[in-house]
PDB file of C-alpha atoms in Angstrom:
ATOM      1  CA  MET P 249      49.457 -41.153-242.118  1.00 49.00           C
ATOM      2  CA  GLU P 250      52.866 -39.402-241.606  1.00 47.00           C
ATOM      3  CA  GLU P 251      54.264 -42.520-239.989  1.00 49.00           C
ATOM      4  CA  ASN P 252      53.236 -44.715-242.962  1.00 52.00           C
ATOM      5  CA  THR P 253      54.851 -42.068-245.198  1.00 54.00           C
ATOM      6  CA  GLU P 254      58.080 -42.041-243.285  1.00 51.00           C
ATOM      7  CA  GLU P 255      58.260 -45.829-243.197  1.00 52.00           C
ATOM      8  CA  GLY P 256      57.632 -46.073-246.861  1.00 52.00           C
ATOM      9  CA  GLN P 257      60.479 -43.501-247.535  1.00 54.00           C
ATOM     10  CA  THR P 258      62.688 -45.458-245.227  1.00 57.00           C
ATOM     11  CA  GLN P 259      62.058 -48.798-247.043  1.00 58.00           C
ATOM     12  CA  LYS P 260      62.566 -47.070-250.398  1.00 59.00           C
ATOM     13  CA  GLY P 261      65.758 -45.671-249.239  1.00 61.00           C
ATOM     14  CA  CYS P 262      67.017 -49.032-248.020  1.00 63.00           C
ATOM     15  CA  SER P 263      66.016 -50.792-251.303  1.00 66.00           C
ATOM     16  CA  GLU P 264      67.749 -48.060-253.325  1.00 65.00           C
ATOM     17  CA  CYS P 265      70.896 -48.393-251.195  1.00 62.00           C
ATOM     18  CA  CYS P 266      70.876 -52.257-251.719  1.00 62.00           C
ATOM     19  CA  LEU P 267      70.357 -51.934-255.442  1.00 62.00           C
ATOM     20  CA  LYS P 268      73.274 -49.346-255.505  1.00 60.00           C
ATOM     21  CA  CYS P 269      75.414 -51.836-253.621  1.00 57.00           C
ATOM     22  CA  LEU P 270      74.520 -54.913-255.792  1.00 59.00           C
ATOM     23  CA  SER P 271      75.098 -52.850-258.996  1.00 60.00           C
ATOM     24  CA  GLY P 272      78.611 -52.182-257.780  1.00 58.00           C
ATOM     25  CA  ILE P 273      79.684 -55.766-257.451  1.00 71.00           C
ATOM     26  CA  PRO P 274      81.952 -57.065-260.249  1.00 74.00           C
ATOM     27  CA  TYR P 275      80.135 -60.270-260.825  1.00 80.00           C
ATOM     28  CA  ALA P 276      82.378 -61.420-263.544  1.00 82.00           C
ATOM     29  CA  SER P 277      85.506 -61.035-261.321  1.00 85.00           C
ATOM     30  CA  LEU P 278      83.551 -62.719-258.574  1.00 87.00           C
ATOM     31  CA  ILE P 279      82.699 -65.744-260.681  1.00 90.00           C
ATOM     32  CA  ALA P 280      86.396 -65.999-261.789  1.00 91.00           C
ATOM     33  CA  THR P 281      87.640 -65.556-258.136  1.00 92.00           C
ATOM     34  CA  ILE P 282      85.418 -68.438-257.001  1.00 93.00           C
ATOM     35  CA  LEU P 283      86.462 -70.703-259.907  1.00 94.00           C
ATOM     36  CA  LEU P 284      90.113 -69.861-259.200  1.00 94.00           C
ATOM     37  CA  TYR P 285      89.791 -70.646-255.488  1.00 95.00           C
ATOM     38  CA  ALA P 286      87.908 -73.795-256.148  1.00 95.00           C
ATOM     39  CA  GLY P 287      90.582 -74.939-258.756  1.00 95.00           C
ATOM     40  CA  VAL P 288      93.566 -73.968-256.514  1.00 96.00           C
ATOM     41  CA  ALA P 289      92.043 -75.751-253.496  1.00 95.00           C
ATOM     42  CA  LEU P 290      91.265 -78.850-255.494  1.00 95.00           C
ATOM     43  CA  PHE P 291      94.682 -79.001-257.174  1.00 96.00           C
ATOM     44  CA  CYS P 292      96.574 -78.229-253.804  1.00 95.00           C
ATOM     45  CA  GLY P 293      94.520 -80.487-251.488  1.00 95.00           C
ATOM     46  CA  CYS P 294      94.209 -83.441-253.853  1.00 96.00           C
ATOM     47  CA  GLY P 295      97.641 -83.110-255.145  1.00 95.00           C
ATOM     48  CA  HIS P 296      99.142 -83.088-251.625  1.00 95.00           C
ATOM     49  CA  GLU P 297      97.412 -86.221-250.724  1.00 94.00           C
ATOM     50  CA  ALA P 298      98.153 -87.840-253.961  1.00 95.00           C
ATOM     51  CA  LEU P 299     101.887 -87.267-253.456  1.00 95.00           C
ATOM     52  CA  SER P 300     101.612 -88.792-249.922  1.00 93.00           C
ATOM     53  CA  GLY P 301      99.812 -91.796-251.402  1.00 93.00           C
ATOM     54  CA  THR P 302     102.537 -92.082-253.963  1.00 93.00           C
ATOM     55  CA  VAL P 303     105.243 -92.325-251.235  1.00 92.00           C
ATOM     56  CA  THR P 304     103.259 -95.133-249.577  1.00 91.00           C
ATOM     57  CA  ILE P 305     102.833 -97.107-252.810  1.00 91.00           C
ATOM     58  CA  LEU P 306     106.617 -96.657-253.739  1.00 90.00           C
ATOM     59  CA  GLN P 307     107.788 -97.725-250.319  1.00 89.00           C
ATOM     60  CA  THR P 308     105.240-100.730-249.668  1.00 89.00           C
ATOM     61  CA  TYR P 309     104.871-102.322-253.127  1.00 88.00           C
ATOM     62  CA  PHE P 310     107.818-101.112-255.282  1.00 86.00           C
ATOM     63  CA  ASP P 311     110.443-101.464-252.345  1.00 83.00           C
ATOM     64  CA  VAL P 312     111.867 -98.072-253.122  1.00 84.00           C
ATOM     65  CA  VAL P 313     113.980 -96.883-250.011  1.00 83.00           C
ATOM     66  CA  ARG P 314     114.613 -93.277-249.176  1.00 80.00           C
ATOM     67  CA  SER P 315     118.149 -92.311-249.682  1.00 75.00           C
ATOM     68  CA  PRO P 316     120.073 -91.919-246.414  1.00 75.00           C
ATOM     69  CA  VAL P 317     122.008 -88.970-247.641  1.00 68.00           C
ATOM     70  CA  ASP P 318     120.957 -85.580-248.892  1.00 69.00           C
ATOM     71  CA  ALA P 319     120.534 -86.987-252.482  1.00 71.00           C
ATOM     72  CA  LEU P 320     117.976 -85.642-255.134  1.00 77.00           C
ATOM     73  CA  ASP P 321     115.875 -88.836-255.111  1.00 82.00           C
ATOM     74  CA  VAL P 322     112.123 -89.266-255.784  1.00 86.00           C
ATOM     75  CA  PHE P 323     111.323 -88.726-252.192  1.00 89.00           C
ATOM     76  CA  THR P 324     113.003 -85.513-252.035  1.00 89.00           C
ATOM     77  CA  MET P 325     111.284 -84.326-255.313  1.00 90.00           C
ATOM     78  CA  ILE P 326     107.973 -85.270-253.741  1.00 92.00           C
ATOM     79  CA  ASP P 327     108.772 -83.176-250.631  1.00 91.00           C
ATOM     80  CA  ILE P 328     109.767 -80.089-252.803  1.00 92.00           C
ATOM     81  CA  PHE P 329     106.473 -80.485-254.655  1.00 93.00           C
ATOM     82  CA  LYS P 330     104.620 -80.397-251.412  1.00 93.00           C
ATOM     83  CA  TYR P 331     106.233 -77.156-250.468  1.00 94.00           C
ATOM     84  CA  VAL P 332     105.513 -75.756-253.943  1.00 94.00           C
ATOM     85  CA  ILE P 333     101.895 -76.647-253.329  1.00 94.00           C
ATOM     86  CA  TYR P 334     101.885 -74.740-250.014  1.00 94.00           C
ATOM     87  CA  GLY P 335     103.303 -71.667-251.868  1.00 94.00           C
ATOM     88  CA  VAL P 336     100.796 -71.909-254.676  1.00 94.00           C
ATOM     89  CA  ALA P 337      97.899 -72.049-252.325  1.00 93.00           C
ATOM     90  CA  ALA P 338      99.107 -68.803-250.441  1.00 93.00           C
ATOM     91  CA  ALA P 339     100.103 -66.955-253.474  1.00 94.00           C
ATOM     92  CA  PHE P 340      96.908 -67.434-255.384  1.00 94.00           C
ATOM     93  CA  PHE P 341      94.758 -66.725-252.381  1.00 94.00           C
ATOM     94  CA  VAL P 342      96.289 -63.227-252.229  1.00 93.00           C
ATOM     95  CA  TYR P 343      96.139 -62.898-256.007  1.00 93.00           C
ATOM     96  CA  GLY P 344      92.605 -63.536-256.081  1.00 91.00           C
ATOM     97  CA  ILE P 345      91.854 -60.867-253.452  1.00 91.00           C
ATOM     98  CA  LEU P 346      93.944 -58.324-255.494  1.00 90.00           C
ATOM     99  CA  LEU P 347      91.954 -59.202-258.747  1.00 87.00           C
ATOM    100  CA  MET P 348      88.736 -58.859-256.835  1.00 85.00           C
ATOM    101  CA  VAL P 349      89.862 -55.283-255.471  1.00 82.00           C
ATOM    102  CA  GLU P 350      90.806 -54.354-259.018  1.00 80.00           C
ATOM    103  CA  GLY P 351      87.360 -55.509-260.147  1.00 78.00           C
ATOM    104  CA  PHE P 352      85.638 -53.334-257.620  1.00 76.00           C
ATOM    105  CA  PHE P 353      87.957 -50.332-258.461  1.00 73.00           C
ATOM    106  CA  THR P 354      87.317 -50.608-262.181  1.00 71.00           C
ATOM    107  CA  THR P 355      83.532 -51.099-261.763  1.00 65.00           C
ATOM    108  CA  GLY P 356      83.368 -48.007-259.540  1.00 59.00           C
ATOM    109  CA  ALA P 357      85.326 -45.979-262.014  1.00 51.00           C
ATOM    110  CA  ILE P 358      82.992 -46.991-264.897  1.00 51.00           C
ATOM    111  CA  ARG P 359      79.751 -46.253-262.993  1.00 51.00           C
ATOM    112  CA  ASP P 360      81.099 -43.045-261.673  1.00 52.00           C
ATOM    113  CA  LEU P 361      82.222 -41.916-265.186  1.00 48.00           C
ATOM    114  CA  TYR P 362      80.252 -38.696-265.008  1.00 40.00           C
ATOM    115  CA  GLY P 363      80.676 -38.054-261.403  1.00 45.00           C
ATOM    116  CA  ASP P 364      83.444 -36.894-259.142  1.00 41.00           C
ATOM    117  CA  PHE P 365      85.521 -40.141-259.469  1.00 46.00           C
ATOM    118  CA  LYS P 366      88.776 -39.482-261.460  1.00 50.00           C
ATOM    119  CA  ILE P 367      90.634 -42.215-263.240  1.00 51.00           C
ATOM    120  CA  THR P 368      94.306 -41.755-262.994  1.00 53.00           C
ATOM    121  CA  THR P 369      97.169 -42.961-265.253  1.00 58.00           C
ATOM    122  CA  CYS P 370      98.360 -45.061-262.246  1.00 60.00           C
ATOM    123  CA  GLY P 371      95.047 -47.029-262.324  1.00 61.00           C
ATOM    124  CA  ARG P 372      95.461 -47.768-265.941  1.00 70.00           C
ATOM    125  CA  CYS P 373      98.901 -49.049-265.586  1.00 75.00           C
ATOM    126  CA  VAL P 374      97.811 -51.161-262.629  1.00 77.00           C
ATOM    127  CA  SER P 375      95.147 -52.806-264.983  1.00 78.00           C
ATOM    128  CA  ALA P 376      97.743 -53.416-267.762  1.00 83.00           C
ATOM    129  CA  TRP P 377     100.080 -54.892-265.206  1.00 87.00           C
ATOM    130  CA  PHE P 378      97.521 -57.279-263.983  1.00 89.00           C
ATOM    131  CA  ILE P 379      96.544 -58.263-267.666  1.00 90.00           C
ATOM    132  CA  MET P 380     100.353 -59.150-268.218  1.00 92.00           C
ATOM    133  CA  LEU P 381     100.635 -61.081-264.845  1.00 93.00           C
ATOM    134  CA  THR P 382      97.453 -62.982-265.409  1.00 93.00           C
ATOM    135  CA  TYR P 383      98.733 -64.051-268.856  1.00 94.00           C
ATOM    136  CA  ILE P 384     101.849 -65.327-267.363  1.00 95.00           C
ATOM    137  CA  PHE P 385      99.922 -67.193-264.766  1.00 95.00           C
ATOM    138  CA  MET P 386      97.635 -68.711-267.440  1.00 95.00           C
ATOM    139  CA  LEU P 387     100.851 -70.114-269.161  1.00 95.00           C
ATOM    140  CA  ALA P 388     102.038 -71.343-266.017  1.00 95.00           C
ATOM    141  CA  TRP P 389      98.861 -73.171-265.064  1.00 95.00           C
ATOM    142  CA  LEU P 390      98.771 -74.592-268.593  1.00 96.00           C
ATOM    143  CA  GLY P 391     102.245 -76.151-267.796  1.00 95.00           C
ATOM    144  CA  VAL P 392     101.063 -77.415-264.418  1.00 95.00           C
ATOM    145  CA  THR P 393      98.130 -79.048-266.126  1.00 95.00           C
ATOM    146  CA  ALA P 394     100.365 -80.805-268.573  1.00 95.00           C
ATOM    147  CA  PHE P 395     102.694 -81.956-265.900  1.00 94.00           C
ATOM    148  CA  THR P 396      99.826 -83.159-263.588  1.00 94.00           C
ATOM    149  CA  SER P 397      98.543 -85.379-266.603  1.00 94.00           C
ATOM    150  CA  LEU P 398     101.786 -87.340-266.427  1.00 92.00           C
ATOM    151  CA  PRO P 399     101.138 -89.164-263.005  1.00 92.00           C
ATOM    152  CA  VAL P 400      97.394 -89.632-264.160  1.00 94.00           C
ATOM    153  CA  PHE P 401      98.628 -91.465-267.293  1.00 92.00           C
ATOM    154  CA  MET P 402     101.063 -93.500-265.172  1.00 90.00           C
ATOM    155  CA  TYR P 403      98.499 -94.395-262.533  1.00 91.00           C
ATOM    156  CA  PHE P 404      95.819 -95.111-265.170  1.00 91.00           C
ATOM    157  CA  ASN P 405      98.010 -97.843-266.821  1.00 88.00           C
ATOM    158  CA  ILE P 406      98.519 -99.550-263.424  1.00 88.00           C
ATOM    159  CA  TRP P 407      94.831 -99.038-262.334  1.00 88.00           C
ATOM    160  CA  ASN P 408      93.528-100.329-265.747  1.00 87.00           C
ATOM    161  CA  THR P 409      95.706-103.341-265.443  1.00 85.00           C
ATOM    162  CA  CYS P 410      94.529-104.031-261.992  1.00 84.00           C
ATOM    163  CA  GLN P 411      90.925-103.931-263.309  1.00 81.00           C
ATOM    164  CA  ASN P 412      91.883-106.463-266.013  1.00 79.00           C
ATOM    165  CA  ILE P 413      94.012-108.622-263.932  1.00 74.00           C
ATOM    166  CA  THR P 414      92.464-111.858-265.101  1.00 63.00           C
ATOM    167  CA  LEU P 415      93.396-111.038-268.717  1.00 64.00           C
ATOM    168  CA  VAL P 416      97.013-110.391-268.106  1.00 58.00           C
ATOM    169  CA  GLU P 417      97.832-113.170-265.610  1.00 62.00           C
ATOM    170  CA  SER P 418      99.290-115.359-268.410  1.00 64.00           C
ATOM    171  CA  SER P 419     101.315-112.546-270.093  1.00 70.00           C
ATOM    172  CA  ASN P 420     103.045-111.281-266.808  1.00 75.00           C
ATOM    173  CA  VAL P 421     103.070-107.527-267.430  1.00 79.00           C
ATOM    174  CA  CYS P 422     105.896-105.763-265.611  1.00 81.00           C
ATOM    175  CA  PHE P 423     106.080-102.015-264.545  1.00 83.00           C
ATOM    176  CA  ASP P 424     109.580-100.783-264.469  1.00 82.00           C
ATOM    177  CA  LEU P 425     110.089 -97.436-262.533  1.00 83.00           C
ATOM    178  CA  ARG P 426     113.152 -96.647-264.634  1.00 81.00           C
ATOM    179  CA  GLN P 427     110.845 -96.101-267.615  1.00 80.00           C
ATOM    180  CA  TYR P 428     109.289 -93.170-265.851  1.00 78.00           C
ATOM    181  CA  GLY P 429     112.404 -91.657-264.584  1.00 77.00           C
ATOM    182  CA  ILE P 430     111.533 -92.367-260.878  1.00 80.00           C
ATOM    183  CA  VAL P 431     114.695 -94.270-260.122  1.00 77.00           C
ATOM    184  CA  SER P 432     118.041 -94.196-261.697  1.00 77.00           C
ATOM    185  CA  ILE P 433     118.967 -96.447-264.524  1.00 76.00           C
ATOM    186  CA  GLY P 434     121.325 -98.578-262.354  1.00 73.00           C
ATOM    187  CA  GLU P 435     118.511 -99.506-260.019  1.00 76.00           C
ATOM    188  CA  GLU P 436     115.914-102.177-260.968  1.00 75.00           C
ATOM    189  CA  LYS P 437     112.543-101.715-259.513  1.00 79.00           C
ATOM    190  CA  LYS P 438     109.991-103.741-261.245  1.00 82.00           C
ATOM    191  CA  LEU P 439     106.522-104.839-260.194  1.00 83.00           C
ATOM    192  CA  CYS P 440     105.025-107.636-262.350  1.00 82.00           C
ATOM    193  CA  THR P 441     101.377-108.747-262.440  1.00 79.00           C
ATOM    194  CA  ALA P 442     102.415-112.283-261.290  1.00 79.00           C
ATOM    195  CA  SER P 443     104.005-111.064-258.143  1.00 82.00           C
ATOM    196  CA  GLU P 444     102.333-111.066-254.702  1.00 84.00           C
ATOM    197  CA  ASN P 445     102.930-107.344-254.252  1.00 86.00           C
ATOM    198  CA  PHE P 446     101.018-106.404-257.319  1.00 86.00           C
ATOM    199  CA  ILE P 447      98.070-108.303-256.145  1.00 85.00           C
ATOM    200  CA  LYS P 448      98.257-106.657-252.769  1.00 88.00           C
ATOM    201  CA  MET P 449      98.420-103.284-254.328  1.00 89.00           C
ATOM    202  CA  CYS P 450      95.341-103.878-256.509  1.00 87.00           C
ATOM    203  CA  GLU P 451      93.402-105.046-253.590  1.00 86.00           C
ATOM    204  CA  SER P 452      94.343-102.177-251.360  1.00 86.00           C
ATOM    205  CA  ASN P 453      92.669 -98.747-251.372  1.00 89.00           C
ATOM    206  CA  GLU P 454      96.026 -96.852-251.836  1.00 89.00           C
ATOM    207  CA  LEU P 455      96.228 -97.297-255.609  1.00 90.00           C
ATOM    208  CA  ASP P 456      92.506 -96.367-256.287  1.00 90.00           C
ATOM    209  CA  LEU P 457      92.531 -93.377-254.027  1.00 93.00           C
ATOM    210  CA  THR P 458      95.724 -92.056-255.207  1.00 94.00           C
ATOM    211  CA  PHE P 459      94.694 -92.356-258.801  1.00 94.00           C
ATOM    212  CA  HIS P 460      91.499 -90.623-258.404  1.00 94.00           C
ATOM    213  CA  LEU P 461      93.074 -87.876-256.251  1.00 95.00           C
ATOM    214  CA  PHE P 462      95.498 -87.212-259.153  1.00 95.00           C
ATOM    215  CA  VAL P 463      92.480 -86.990-261.560  1.00 96.00           C
ATOM    216  CA  CYS P 464      90.845 -84.353-259.201  1.00 96.00           C
ATOM    217  CA  ALA P 465      94.152 -82.429-259.115  1.00 96.00           C
ATOM    218  CA  LEU P 466      94.192 -82.341-262.830  1.00 96.00           C
ATOM    219  CA  ALA P 467      90.672 -81.031-262.910  1.00 96.00           C
ATOM    220  CA  GLY P 468      91.565 -78.404-260.428  1.00 96.00           C
ATOM    221  CA  ALA P 469      94.444 -77.397-262.577  1.00 96.00           C
ATOM    222  CA  GLY P 470      92.171 -77.095-265.558  1.00 95.00           C
ATOM    223  CA  ALA P 471      89.668 -75.069-263.602  1.00 95.00           C
ATOM    224  CA  ALA P 472      92.547 -72.679-262.668  1.00 95.00           C
ATOM    225  CA  VAL P 473      93.410 -72.298-266.440  1.00 96.00           C
ATOM    226  CA  ILE P 474      89.752 -71.494-267.131  1.00 95.00           C
ATOM    227  CA  ALA P 475      89.639 -69.006-264.347  1.00 94.00           C
ATOM    228  CA  MET P 476      92.786 -67.161-265.678  1.00 94.00           C
ATOM    229  CA  VAL P 477      91.183 -67.118-269.131  1.00 94.00           C
ATOM    230  CA  HIS P 478      88.175 -65.590-267.578  1.00 92.00           C
ATOM    231  CA  TYR P 479      90.218 -63.046-265.663  1.00 91.00           C
ATOM    232  CA  LEU P 480      91.987 -62.127-268.894  1.00 91.00           C
ATOM    233  CA  MET P 481      88.672 -61.354-270.612  1.00 90.00           C
ATOM    234  CA  VAL P 482      87.415 -59.303-267.587  1.00 86.00           C
ATOM    235  CA  LEU P 483      90.633 -57.383-267.172  1.00 86.00           C
ATOM    236  CA  SER P 484      90.954 -56.618-270.988  1.00 85.00           C
ATOM    237  CA  ALA P 485      87.199 -55.397-270.979  1.00 81.00           C
ATOM    238  CA  ASN P 486      87.789 -53.254-267.902  1.00 77.00           C
ATOM    239  CA  TRP P 487      91.012 -51.885-269.221  1.00 76.00           C
ATOM    240  CA  ALA P 488      89.219 -50.944-272.503  1.00 75.00           C
ATOM    241  CA  TYR P 489      86.352 -49.282-270.531  1.00 73.00           C
ATOM    242  CA  VAL P 490      88.718 -47.338-268.311  1.00 70.00           C
ATOM    243  CA  LYS P 491      90.722 -46.145-271.355  1.00 68.00           C
ATOM    244  CA  ASP P 492      87.462 -44.998-273.018  1.00 65.00           C
ATOM    245  CA  ALA P 493      86.353 -43.299-269.672  1.00 62.00           C
ATOM    246  CA  CYS P 494      89.598 -41.407-269.623  1.00 62.00           C
ATOM    247  CA  ARG P 495      89.013 -40.133-273.177  1.00 64.00           C
ATOM    248  CA  MET P 496      85.510 -39.126-272.191  1.00 63.00           C
ATOM    249  CA  GLN P 497      86.743 -37.223-269.130  1.00 62.00           C
ATOM    250  CA  LYS P 498      89.278 -35.317-271.397  1.00 65.00           C
ATOM    251  CA  TYR P 499      86.502 -34.569-273.949  1.00 58.00           C
ATOM    252  CA  GLU P 500      84.153 -33.219-271.205  1.00 65.00           C
ATOM    253  CA  ASP P 501      86.939 -31.220-269.590  1.00 66.00           C
ATOM    254  CA  ILE P 502      87.887 -29.523-272.927  1.00 70.00           C
ATOM    255  CA  LYS P 503      84.122 -29.004-273.695  1.00 68.00           C
ATOM    256  CA  SER P 504      83.505 -27.420-270.282  1.00 71.00           C
ATOM    257  CA  LYS P 505      86.618 -25.240-270.743  1.00 72.00           C
ATOM    258  CA  GLU P 506      85.583 -23.896-274.208  1.00 69.00           C
ATOM    259  CA  GLU P 507      82.077 -23.274-272.823  1.00 70.00           C
ATOM    260  CA  GLN P 508      83.615 -21.230-270.062  1.00 71.00           C
ATOM    261  CA  GLU P 509      85.779 -19.364-272.444  1.00 68.00           C
ATOM    262  CA  LEU P 510      82.803 -18.507-274.659  1.00 69.00           C
ATOM    263  CA  HIS P 511      80.894 -17.429-271.518  1.00 67.00           C
ATOM    264  CA  ASP P 512      83.760 -15.167-270.465  1.00 66.00           C
ATOM    265  CA  ILE P 513      84.046 -13.754-274.024  1.00 71.00           C
ATOM    266  CA  HIS P 514      80.319 -13.050-274.221  1.00 68.00           C
ATOM    267  CA  SER P 515      80.286 -11.465-270.707  1.00 69.00           C
ATOM    268  CA  THR P 516      83.350  -9.290-271.742  1.00 69.00           C
ATOM    269  CA  ARG P 517      81.680  -8.085-274.849  1.00 65.00           C
ATOM    270  CA  SER P 518      78.362  -7.383-273.040  1.00 65.00           C
ATOM    271  CA  LYS P 519      80.281  -5.228-270.645  1.00 65.00           C
ATOM    272  CA  GLU P 520      82.095  -3.323-273.328  1.00 63.00           C
ATOM    273  CA  ARG P 521      78.880  -2.644-275.251  1.00 64.00           C
ATOM    274  CA  LEU P 522      77.232  -1.394-271.955  1.00 63.00           C
ATOM    275  CA  ASN P 523      80.200   0.880-271.309  1.00 65.00           C
ATOM    276  CA  ALA P 524      80.139   2.200-274.879  1.00 64.00           C
ATOM    277  CA  TYR P 525      76.491   2.847-274.677  1.00 62.00           C
ATOM    278  CA  THR P 526      76.795   4.498-271.325  1.00 60.00           C
TER     279      THR P 526
END
């Protein structure tokens, strides 16, 4: 009987410990972090491969040649974008971890409001700083989403023309890279539907794969924007809770201090009465 009682107490203690650990997890921050990592991974991975496919298409079908000197041509810009993608992936991996830590910190502060945990002014300043930084990142991701939609639009036009090649054979539609700012005005890089290169491009896998990779990159950037909005809501709510917790702590400190003063006054008067009676 004693062993069964001890086993029951052990199981109860383990279950209470597990429930306490689960209750301390910031689920809203966790969901936002997962969405952020998924969006950034989709944007960076698909965007990198789509840029590599763009280089292949420009060199193979549009006959665009890399500049022999260190000039700022389209290939140099693509290389710069690839390095930016590396930086974005690393930066937001670290930023997601920081936001999760802040979520755990704030959740612990709220749940231990009436315990020994003390919320400092520094903690409130950190939360406010994260709100401002996340808002800036949200605007940045909105710009990235708008910028990513440009190659999606360009590739959609070419891909849609390839899907309806039989309808445009007689009209001989041409795609001029100068219209998109990919090459300078002095260079004439056209690809018409009647040319052999256009037919080869439509029959190859590069165009279809690159177009859908850019679509996935656009979806990843949109997911990152949603994650930033989610983080803003979570951080704003946490900051409001922490601010309210600070007020409650001040109220409790003032209340306990007044009660202690009343107790001291009452004890002093009782001693005076006792001395006077004696």
